[in-house]
CSV table of C-alpha atoms and ligand atoms in Angstrom, one decimal:
chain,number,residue,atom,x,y,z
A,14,UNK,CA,189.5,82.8,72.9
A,15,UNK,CA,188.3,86.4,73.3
A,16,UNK,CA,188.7,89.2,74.7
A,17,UNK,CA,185.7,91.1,76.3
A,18,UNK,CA,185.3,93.9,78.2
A,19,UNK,CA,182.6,93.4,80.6
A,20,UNK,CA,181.0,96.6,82.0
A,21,UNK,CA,178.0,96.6,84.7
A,22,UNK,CA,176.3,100.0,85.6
A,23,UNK,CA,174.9,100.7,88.7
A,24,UNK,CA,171.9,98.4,89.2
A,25,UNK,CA,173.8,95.6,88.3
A,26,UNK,CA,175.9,96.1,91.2
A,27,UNK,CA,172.9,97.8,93.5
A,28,UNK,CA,173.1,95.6,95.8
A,29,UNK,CA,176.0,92.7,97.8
A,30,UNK,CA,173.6,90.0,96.1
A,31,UNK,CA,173.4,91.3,92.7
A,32,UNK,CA,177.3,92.0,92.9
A,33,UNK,CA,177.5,88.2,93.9
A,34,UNK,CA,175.3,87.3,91.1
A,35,UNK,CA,177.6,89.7,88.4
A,36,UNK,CA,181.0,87.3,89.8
A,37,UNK,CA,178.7,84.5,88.9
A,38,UNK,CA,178.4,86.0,85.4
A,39,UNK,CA,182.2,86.9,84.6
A,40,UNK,CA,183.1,83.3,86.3
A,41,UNK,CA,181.0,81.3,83.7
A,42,UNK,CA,182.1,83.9,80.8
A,43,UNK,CA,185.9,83.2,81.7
A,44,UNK,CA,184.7,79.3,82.5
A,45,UNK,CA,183.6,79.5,78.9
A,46,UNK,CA,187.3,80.3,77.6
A,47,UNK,CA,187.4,84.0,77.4
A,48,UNK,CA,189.4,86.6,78.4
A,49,UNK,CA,187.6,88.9,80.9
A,50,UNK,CA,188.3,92.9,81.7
A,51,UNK,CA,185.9,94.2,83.7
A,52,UNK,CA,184.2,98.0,84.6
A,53,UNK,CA,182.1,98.7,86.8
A,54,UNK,CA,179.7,101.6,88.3
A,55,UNK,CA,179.0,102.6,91.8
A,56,UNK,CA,176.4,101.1,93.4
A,57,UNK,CA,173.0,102.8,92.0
A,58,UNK,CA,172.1,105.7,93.7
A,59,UNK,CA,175.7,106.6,95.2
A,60,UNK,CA,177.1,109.0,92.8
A,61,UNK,CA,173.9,111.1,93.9
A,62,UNK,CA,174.2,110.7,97.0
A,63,UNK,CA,178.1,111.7,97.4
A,64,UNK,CA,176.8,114.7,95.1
A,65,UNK,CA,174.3,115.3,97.6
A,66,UNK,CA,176.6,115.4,100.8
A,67,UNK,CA,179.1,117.9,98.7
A,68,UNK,CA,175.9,120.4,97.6
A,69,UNK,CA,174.9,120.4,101.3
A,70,UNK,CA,178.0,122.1,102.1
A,71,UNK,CA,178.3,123.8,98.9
A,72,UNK,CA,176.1,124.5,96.4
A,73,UNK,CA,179.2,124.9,94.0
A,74,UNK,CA,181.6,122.8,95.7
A,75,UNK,CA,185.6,122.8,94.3
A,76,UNK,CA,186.0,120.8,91.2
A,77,UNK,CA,188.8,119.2,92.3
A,78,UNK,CA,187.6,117.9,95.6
A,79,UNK,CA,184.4,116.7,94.3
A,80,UNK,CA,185.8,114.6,92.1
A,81,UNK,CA,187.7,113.2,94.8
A,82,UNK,CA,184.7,112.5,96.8
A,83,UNK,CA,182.6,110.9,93.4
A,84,UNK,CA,185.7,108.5,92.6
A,85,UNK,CA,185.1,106.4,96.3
A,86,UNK,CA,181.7,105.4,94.9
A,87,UNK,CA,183.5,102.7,92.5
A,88,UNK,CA,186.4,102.0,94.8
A,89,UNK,CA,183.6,100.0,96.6
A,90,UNK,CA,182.3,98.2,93.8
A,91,UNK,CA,185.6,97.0,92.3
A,92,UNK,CA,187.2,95.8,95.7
A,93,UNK,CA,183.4,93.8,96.4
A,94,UNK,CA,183.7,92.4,92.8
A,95,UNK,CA,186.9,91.1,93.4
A,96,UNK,CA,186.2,89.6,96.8
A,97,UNK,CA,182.9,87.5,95.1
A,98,UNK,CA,185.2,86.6,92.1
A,99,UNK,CA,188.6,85.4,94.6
A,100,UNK,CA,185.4,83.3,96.6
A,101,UNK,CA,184.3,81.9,93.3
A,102,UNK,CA,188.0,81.2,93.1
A,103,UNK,CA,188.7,83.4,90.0
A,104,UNK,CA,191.7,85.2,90.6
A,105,UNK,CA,191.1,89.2,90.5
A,106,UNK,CA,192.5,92.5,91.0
A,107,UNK,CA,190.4,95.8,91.4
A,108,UNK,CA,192.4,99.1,90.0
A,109,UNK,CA,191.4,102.4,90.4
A,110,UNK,CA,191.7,105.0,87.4
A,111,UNK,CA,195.1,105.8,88.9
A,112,UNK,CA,196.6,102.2,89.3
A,113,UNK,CA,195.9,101.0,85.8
A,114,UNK,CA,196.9,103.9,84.7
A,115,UNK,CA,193.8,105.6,82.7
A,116,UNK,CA,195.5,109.1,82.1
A,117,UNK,CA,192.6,112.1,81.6
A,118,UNK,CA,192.9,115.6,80.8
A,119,UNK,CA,192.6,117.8,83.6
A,120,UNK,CA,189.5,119.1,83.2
A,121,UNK,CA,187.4,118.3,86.7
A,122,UNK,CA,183.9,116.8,86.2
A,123,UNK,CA,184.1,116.0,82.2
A,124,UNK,CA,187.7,114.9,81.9
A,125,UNK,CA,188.8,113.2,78.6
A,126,UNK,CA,190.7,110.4,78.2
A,127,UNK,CA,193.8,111.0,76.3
A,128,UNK,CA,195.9,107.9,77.2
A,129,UNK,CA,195.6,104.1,78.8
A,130,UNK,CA,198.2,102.0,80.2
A,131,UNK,CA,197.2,98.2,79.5
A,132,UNK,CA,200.6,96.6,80.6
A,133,UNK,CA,199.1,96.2,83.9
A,134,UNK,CA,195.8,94.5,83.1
A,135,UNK,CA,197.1,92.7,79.9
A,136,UNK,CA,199.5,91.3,82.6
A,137,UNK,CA,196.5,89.8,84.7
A,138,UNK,CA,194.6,88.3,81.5
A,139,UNK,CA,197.9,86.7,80.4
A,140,UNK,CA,198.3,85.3,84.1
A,141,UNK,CA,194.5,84.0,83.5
A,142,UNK,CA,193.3,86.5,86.6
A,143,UNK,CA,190.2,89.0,85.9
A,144,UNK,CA,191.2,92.8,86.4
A,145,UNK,CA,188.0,95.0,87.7
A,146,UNK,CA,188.7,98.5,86.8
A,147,UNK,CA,186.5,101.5,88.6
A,148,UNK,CA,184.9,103.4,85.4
A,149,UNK,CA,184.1,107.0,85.1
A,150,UNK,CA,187.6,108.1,86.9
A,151,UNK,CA,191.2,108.4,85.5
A,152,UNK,CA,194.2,110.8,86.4
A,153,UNK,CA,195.4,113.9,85.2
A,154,UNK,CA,199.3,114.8,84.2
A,155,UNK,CA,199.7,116.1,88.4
A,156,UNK,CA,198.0,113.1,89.9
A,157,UNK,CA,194.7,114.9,90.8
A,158,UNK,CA,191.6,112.2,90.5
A,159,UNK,CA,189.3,113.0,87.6
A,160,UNK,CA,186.1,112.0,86.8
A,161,UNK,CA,184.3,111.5,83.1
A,162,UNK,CA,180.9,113.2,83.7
A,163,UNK,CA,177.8,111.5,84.7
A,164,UNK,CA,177.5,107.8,82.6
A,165,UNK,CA,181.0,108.3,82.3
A,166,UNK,CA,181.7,104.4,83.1
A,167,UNK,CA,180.6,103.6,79.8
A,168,UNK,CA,183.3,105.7,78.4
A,169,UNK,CA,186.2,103.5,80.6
A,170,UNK,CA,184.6,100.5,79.2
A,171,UNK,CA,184.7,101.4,75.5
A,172,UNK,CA,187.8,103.2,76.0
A,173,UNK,CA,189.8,100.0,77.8
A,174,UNK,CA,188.3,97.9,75.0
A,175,UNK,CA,189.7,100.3,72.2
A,176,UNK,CA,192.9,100.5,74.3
A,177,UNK,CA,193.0,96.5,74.9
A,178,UNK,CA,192.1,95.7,71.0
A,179,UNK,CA,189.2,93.6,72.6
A,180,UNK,CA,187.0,91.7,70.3
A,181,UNK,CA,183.6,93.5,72.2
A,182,UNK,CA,182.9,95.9,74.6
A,183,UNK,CA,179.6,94.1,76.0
A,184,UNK,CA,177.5,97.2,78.3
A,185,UNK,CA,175.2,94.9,81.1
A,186,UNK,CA,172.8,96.5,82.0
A,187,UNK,CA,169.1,96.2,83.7
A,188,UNK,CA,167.7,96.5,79.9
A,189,UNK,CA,167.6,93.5,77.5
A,190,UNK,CA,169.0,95.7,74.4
A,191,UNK,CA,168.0,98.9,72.2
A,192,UNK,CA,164.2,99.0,71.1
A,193,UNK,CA,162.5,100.0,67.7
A,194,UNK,CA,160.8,102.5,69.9
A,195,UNK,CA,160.0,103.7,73.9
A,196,UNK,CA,157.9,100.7,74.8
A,197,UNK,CA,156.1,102.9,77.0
A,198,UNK,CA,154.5,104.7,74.0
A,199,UNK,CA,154.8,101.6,71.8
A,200,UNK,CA,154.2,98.0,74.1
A,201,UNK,CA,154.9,96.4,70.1
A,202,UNK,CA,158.2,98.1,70.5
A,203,UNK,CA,160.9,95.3,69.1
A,204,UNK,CA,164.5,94.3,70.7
A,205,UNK,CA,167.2,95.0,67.6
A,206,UNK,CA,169.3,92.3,67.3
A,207,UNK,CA,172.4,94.9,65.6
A,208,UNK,CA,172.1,98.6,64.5
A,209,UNK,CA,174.8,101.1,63.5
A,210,UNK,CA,176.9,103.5,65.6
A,211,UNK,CA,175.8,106.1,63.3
A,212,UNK,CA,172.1,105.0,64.0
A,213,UNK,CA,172.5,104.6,67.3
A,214,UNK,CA,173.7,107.9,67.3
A,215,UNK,CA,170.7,109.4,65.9
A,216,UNK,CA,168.3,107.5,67.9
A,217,UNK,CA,169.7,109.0,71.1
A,218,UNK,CA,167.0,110.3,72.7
A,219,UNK,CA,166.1,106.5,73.3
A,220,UNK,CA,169.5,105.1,73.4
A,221,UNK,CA,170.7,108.0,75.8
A,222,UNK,CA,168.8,106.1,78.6
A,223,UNK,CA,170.7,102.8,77.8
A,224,UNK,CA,174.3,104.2,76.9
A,225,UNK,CA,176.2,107.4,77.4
A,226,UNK,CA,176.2,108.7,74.0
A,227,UNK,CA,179.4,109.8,74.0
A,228,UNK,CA,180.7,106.6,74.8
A,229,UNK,CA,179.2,105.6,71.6
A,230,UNK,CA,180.5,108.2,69.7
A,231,UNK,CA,183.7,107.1,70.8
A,232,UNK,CA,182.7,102.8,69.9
A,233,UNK,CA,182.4,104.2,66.1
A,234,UNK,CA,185.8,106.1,65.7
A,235,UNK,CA,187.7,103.5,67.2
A,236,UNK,CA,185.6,100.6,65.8
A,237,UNK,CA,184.8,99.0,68.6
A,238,UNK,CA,181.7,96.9,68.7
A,239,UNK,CA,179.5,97.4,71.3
A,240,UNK,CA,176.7,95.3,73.1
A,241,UNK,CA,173.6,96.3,75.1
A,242,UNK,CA,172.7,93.4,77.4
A,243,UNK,CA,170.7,92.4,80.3
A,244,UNK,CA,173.0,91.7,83.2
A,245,UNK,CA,169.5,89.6,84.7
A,246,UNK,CA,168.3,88.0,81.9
A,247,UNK,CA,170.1,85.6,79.4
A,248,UNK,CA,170.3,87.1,75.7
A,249,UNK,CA,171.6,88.6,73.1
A,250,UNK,CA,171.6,91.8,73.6
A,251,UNK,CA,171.9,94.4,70.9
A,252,UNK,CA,175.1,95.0,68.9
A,253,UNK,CA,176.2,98.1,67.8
A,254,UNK,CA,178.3,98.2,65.1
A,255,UNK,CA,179.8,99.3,61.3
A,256,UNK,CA,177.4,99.2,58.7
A,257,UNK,CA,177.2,95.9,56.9
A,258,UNK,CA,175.1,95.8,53.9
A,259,UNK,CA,173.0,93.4,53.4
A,260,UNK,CA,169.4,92.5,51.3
A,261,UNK,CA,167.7,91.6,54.3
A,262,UNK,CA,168.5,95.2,56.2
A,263,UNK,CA,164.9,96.6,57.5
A,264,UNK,CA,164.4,99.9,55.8
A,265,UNK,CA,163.9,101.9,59.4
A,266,UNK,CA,165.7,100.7,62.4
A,267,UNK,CA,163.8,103.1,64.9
A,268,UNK,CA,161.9,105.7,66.0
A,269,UNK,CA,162.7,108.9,68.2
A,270,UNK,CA,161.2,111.7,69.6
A,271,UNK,CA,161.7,114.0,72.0
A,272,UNK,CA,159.8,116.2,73.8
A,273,UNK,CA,162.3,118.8,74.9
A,274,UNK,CA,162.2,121.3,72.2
A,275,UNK,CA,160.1,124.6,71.3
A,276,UNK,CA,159.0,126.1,68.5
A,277,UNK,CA,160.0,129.9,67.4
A,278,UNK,CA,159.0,132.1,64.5
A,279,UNK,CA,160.0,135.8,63.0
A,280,UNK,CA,156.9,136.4,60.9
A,281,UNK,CA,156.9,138.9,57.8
A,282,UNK,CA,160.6,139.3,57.2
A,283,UNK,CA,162.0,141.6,55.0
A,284,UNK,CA,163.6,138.7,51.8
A,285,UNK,CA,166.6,139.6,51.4
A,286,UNK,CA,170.2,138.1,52.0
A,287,UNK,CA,171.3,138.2,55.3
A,288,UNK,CA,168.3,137.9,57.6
A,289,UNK,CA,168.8,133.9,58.8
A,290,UNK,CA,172.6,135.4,60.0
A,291,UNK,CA,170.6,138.4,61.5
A,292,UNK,CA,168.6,135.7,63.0
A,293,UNK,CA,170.5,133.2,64.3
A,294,UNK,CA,173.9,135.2,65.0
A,295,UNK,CA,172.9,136.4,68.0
A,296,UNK,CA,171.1,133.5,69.3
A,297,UNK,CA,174.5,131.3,69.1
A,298,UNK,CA,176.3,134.3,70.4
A,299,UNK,CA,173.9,133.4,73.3
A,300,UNK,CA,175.2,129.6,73.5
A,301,UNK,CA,171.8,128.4,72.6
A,302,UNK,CA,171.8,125.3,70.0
A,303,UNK,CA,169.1,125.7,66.9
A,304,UNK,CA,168.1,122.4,65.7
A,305,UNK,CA,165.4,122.7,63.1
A,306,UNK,CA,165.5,125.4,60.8
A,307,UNK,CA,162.9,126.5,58.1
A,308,UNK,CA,162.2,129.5,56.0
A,309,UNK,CA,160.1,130.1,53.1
A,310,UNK,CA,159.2,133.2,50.8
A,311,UNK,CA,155.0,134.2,51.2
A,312,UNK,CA,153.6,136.1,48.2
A,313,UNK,CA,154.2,139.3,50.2
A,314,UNK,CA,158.1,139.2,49.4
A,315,UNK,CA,158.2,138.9,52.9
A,316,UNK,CA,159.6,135.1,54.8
A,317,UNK,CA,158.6,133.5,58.0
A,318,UNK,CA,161.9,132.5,59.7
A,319,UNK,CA,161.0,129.3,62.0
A,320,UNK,CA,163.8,127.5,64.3
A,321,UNK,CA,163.2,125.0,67.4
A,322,UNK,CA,165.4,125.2,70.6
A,323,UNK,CA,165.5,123.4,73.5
A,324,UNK,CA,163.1,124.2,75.9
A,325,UNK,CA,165.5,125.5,78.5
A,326,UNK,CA,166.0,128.2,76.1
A,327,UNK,CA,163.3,129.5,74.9
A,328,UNK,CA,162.5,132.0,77.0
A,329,UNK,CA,166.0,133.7,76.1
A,330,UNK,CA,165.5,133.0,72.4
A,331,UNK,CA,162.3,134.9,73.0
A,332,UNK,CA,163.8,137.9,74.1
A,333,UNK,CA,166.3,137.7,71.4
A,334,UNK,CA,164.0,136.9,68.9
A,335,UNK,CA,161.7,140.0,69.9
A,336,UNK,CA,164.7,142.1,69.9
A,337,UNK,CA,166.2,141.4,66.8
A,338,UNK,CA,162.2,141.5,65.1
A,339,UNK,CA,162.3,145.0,65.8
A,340,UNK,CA,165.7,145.6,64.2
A,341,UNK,CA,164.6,144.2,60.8
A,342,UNK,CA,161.1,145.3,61.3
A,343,UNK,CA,159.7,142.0,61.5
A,344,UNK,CA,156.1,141.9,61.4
A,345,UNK,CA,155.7,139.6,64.7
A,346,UNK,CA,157.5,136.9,66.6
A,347,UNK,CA,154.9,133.5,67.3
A,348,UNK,CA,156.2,130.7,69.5
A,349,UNK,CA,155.0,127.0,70.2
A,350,UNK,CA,155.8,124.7,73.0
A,351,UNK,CA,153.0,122.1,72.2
A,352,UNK,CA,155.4,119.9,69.9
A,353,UNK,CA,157.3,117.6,69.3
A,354,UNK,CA,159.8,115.8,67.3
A,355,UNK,CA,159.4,112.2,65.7
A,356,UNK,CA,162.1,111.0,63.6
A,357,UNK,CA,162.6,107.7,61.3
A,358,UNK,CA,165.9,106.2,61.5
A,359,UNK,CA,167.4,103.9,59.1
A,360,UNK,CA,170.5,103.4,57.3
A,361,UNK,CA,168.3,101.7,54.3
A,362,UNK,CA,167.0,104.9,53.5
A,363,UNK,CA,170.5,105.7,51.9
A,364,UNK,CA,169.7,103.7,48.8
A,365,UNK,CA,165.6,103.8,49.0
A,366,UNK,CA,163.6,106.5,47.4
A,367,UNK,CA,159.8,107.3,48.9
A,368,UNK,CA,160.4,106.8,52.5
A,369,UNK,CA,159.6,110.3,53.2
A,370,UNK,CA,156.4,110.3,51.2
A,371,UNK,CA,155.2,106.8,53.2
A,372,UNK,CA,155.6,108.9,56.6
A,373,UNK,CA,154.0,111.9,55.6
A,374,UNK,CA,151.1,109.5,53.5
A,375,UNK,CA,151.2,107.5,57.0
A,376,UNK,CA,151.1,110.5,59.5
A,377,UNK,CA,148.1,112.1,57.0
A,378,UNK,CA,146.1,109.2,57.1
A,379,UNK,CA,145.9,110.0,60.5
A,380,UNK,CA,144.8,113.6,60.4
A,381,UNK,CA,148.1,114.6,62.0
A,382,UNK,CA,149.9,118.1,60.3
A,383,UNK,CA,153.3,118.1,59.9
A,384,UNK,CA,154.2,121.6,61.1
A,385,UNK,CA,158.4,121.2,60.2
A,386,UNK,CA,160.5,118.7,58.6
A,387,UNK,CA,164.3,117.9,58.5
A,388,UNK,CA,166.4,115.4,56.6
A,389,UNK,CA,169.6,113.5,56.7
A,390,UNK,CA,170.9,110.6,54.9
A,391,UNK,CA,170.1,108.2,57.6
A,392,UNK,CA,166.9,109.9,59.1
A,393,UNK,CA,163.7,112.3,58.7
A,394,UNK,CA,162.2,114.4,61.6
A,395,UNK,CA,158.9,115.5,61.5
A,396,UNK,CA,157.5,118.0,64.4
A,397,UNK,CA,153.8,117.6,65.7
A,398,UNK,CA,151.7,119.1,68.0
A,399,UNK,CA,152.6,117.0,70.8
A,400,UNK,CA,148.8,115.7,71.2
A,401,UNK,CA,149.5,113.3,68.1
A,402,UNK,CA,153.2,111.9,69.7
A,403,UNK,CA,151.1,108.1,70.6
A,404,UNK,CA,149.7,107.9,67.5
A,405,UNK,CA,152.2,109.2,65.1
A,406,UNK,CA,154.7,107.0,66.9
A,407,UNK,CA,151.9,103.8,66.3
A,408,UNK,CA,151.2,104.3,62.8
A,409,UNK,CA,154.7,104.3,62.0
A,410,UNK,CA,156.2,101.9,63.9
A,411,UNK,CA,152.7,99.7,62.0
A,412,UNK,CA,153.8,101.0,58.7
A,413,UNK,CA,157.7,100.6,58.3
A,414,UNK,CA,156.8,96.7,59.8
A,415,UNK,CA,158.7,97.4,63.1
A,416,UNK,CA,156.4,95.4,65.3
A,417,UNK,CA,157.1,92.3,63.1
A,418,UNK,CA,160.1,90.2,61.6
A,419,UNK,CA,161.3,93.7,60.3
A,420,UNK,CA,161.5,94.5,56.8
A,421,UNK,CA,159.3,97.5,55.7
B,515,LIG,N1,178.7,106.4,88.9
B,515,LIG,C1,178.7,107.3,87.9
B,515,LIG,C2,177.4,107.9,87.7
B,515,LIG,O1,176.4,107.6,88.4
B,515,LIG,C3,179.2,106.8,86.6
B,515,LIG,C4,178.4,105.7,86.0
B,515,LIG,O2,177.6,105.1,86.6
B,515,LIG,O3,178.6,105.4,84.8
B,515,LIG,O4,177.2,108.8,86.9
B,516,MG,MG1,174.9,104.1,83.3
């Protein structure tokens, strides 16, 4: 007999039918022998809208009292849920953050969990009834309501299921699982049946719309395992969990990209040691997160200095940039926001030489330059003038054998 914890986001419970059809669910998951904890979101569309009442009367509303107001949006869902389940005559108890207790720091708007009281809901399984706990809220040391940051009921359900010791922390939601790629670039784009925490880490940027990352983050150090599944269509899912090794692992698990970043270059800088701190100090001084860094020597003695940013910074990291190419005497500063940034994901590329030279052979064959890469163990980024991002994202999906029974 398990035990799951059961979370459904905010479509899942959208609307009184699809909350009826979400008791059917847990009823014929408990029917089937298990243990259930549930989580659930606010109906979809009412966190925005309760954040929409608040900005009306101010744009910067107090902390403290917004959070207040955002925590009502799952007091409605859990008390529904429970009504449908007690109908379906499945005993069940709603708790808000407060009455399980799920204790937070105190910081309003992106509190961390630091403590979780199972007696309670432990008590309910043991009784056989089905506890529905309101995600994204918990309590801080004075009583004050918290909330967890926008996702944030992701976070309750991996934390309860940490907290519980339970066997899986299954997130229903209205997608089937996590894809090779965006089907919406590639319609070939492939369910995974399992992938790694640490993969699905670096394939955020197509995860991020299925699970709060940091929820993830948080499945990985405390070993929970985690599955994406469709709350209206029977399946599998995807399972994200430790790395297992095994023959029949597919080289590449994914491919990301992401369109959000922009291109900067100090041109003609004096070589000498010092100038990527004279570079970059300021711009983290200025909170602005470098991702991509290259620099090479030209035969001048002189190096091109080349970083991307997020695009909501580069107009500052321009200014800095222009400033700080005056101080060293930098002959100019050259930007691009025409890019972007494919990466390969796979924990088989740990023990496989020549996957880099198959995407660039791949991305060539196509006519496409490379204007930047990056490595890690588990991934390679590439960025391209954002033109190519269809067909770069094609070709390799084609050539690491994505589309297919997997295997590159
Ligand atoms: N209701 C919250 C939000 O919309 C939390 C969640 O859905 O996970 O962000
Ligand atoms: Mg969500």
């Amino acid at each position: 007999m398990a035990l799951l914890v059961q979370k459904y986001g905010g479509t899942s419970v959208g609307s009184v039918e699809r909350i009826e059809h979400v008791a059917s669910k847990v009823a014929a998951a408990r029917e089937r022998g298990h243990r259930i904890v549930v989580v659930v979101s606010a109906m979809s569309g009412e966190t925005d809208r309760l954040l929409k009442l608040a900005k009306s009367i101010d744009p910067r509303p107090d902390p403290r009292e917004l959070d207040q107001l955002l925590a009502t949006g799952e007091q409605v869902t859990i008390a529904l849920l429970a009504m449908a389940l007690e109908k379906r005559g499945v005993p069940a108890r709603s708790y808000l953050g407060f009455q399980v207790p799920i204790h937070t720091d105190r910081a309003y708007g992106k509190a961390r969990i630091t403590r979780i009281e199972t007696r309670n809901l432990l008590a309910d399984c043991e009784a056989g009834a089905v506890p529905v706990v309101a995600g994204f809220q918990g309590v801080d040391e004075d009583g004050n309501l918290t909330t967890l940051g926008r996702g944030g009921s992701d976070t309750t359900g991996v934390a309860l299921a940490a907290a519980l010791k339970a066997d899986e922390c299954q997130i229903y939601t209205d997608v089937d699982g996590v894809y090779t790629t965006d089907p919406r670039v590639e319609p070939r784009a492939r369910r995974l049946d399992r992938i790694t925490f640490e993969e699905m880490l670096e394939l955020a940027s197509l995860g991020s719309k299925v699970l709060q990352i940091r929820s993830v983050e948080f499945a990985g150090k405390y070993k929970v395992p985690l599955r994406v599944l469709s709350t209206f269509q029977e399946g599998p899912g995807t399972l994200i969990t430790l790395e297992e090794r095994d023959v029949e692992e597919p080289l590449i698990s994914g491919i990301a990209f992401n369109r959000d970043e922009a291109q900067l270059t100090v041109a003609g800088v004096p070589d000498r040691p010092g100038i990527a701190a004279a570079i970059l100090g300021p711009i983290g001084e200025a909170n602005i997160e470098v991702d991509m860094i290259v620099q090479n020597v030209g035969a001048d003695g002189t190096t091109d200095f080349t970083f991307t940013v997020h695009r909501n910074d580069y107009e500052r990291a321009m200014e800095i940039s222009r400033k700080v190419a005056e101080d060293l005497q930098a002959k100019a500063v050259r930007s691009a926001l025409d890019i972007v940034k494919v990466s390969l994901v796979g924990v088989g590329m740990r023990s496989h030489a020549g996957i880099a030279a198959k995407m660039f052979k791949t991305l060539a064959s196509e006519g496409i330059n490379i204007r930047m890469i990056s490595t890690s163990e588990i991934k390679i980024s590439v960025v391209i003038e954002d033109k190519y991002l269809e067909l770069a994202v094609r070709a390799l999906h084609k050539a690491f054998g994505l589309a297919g029974g997997g295997g590159a």
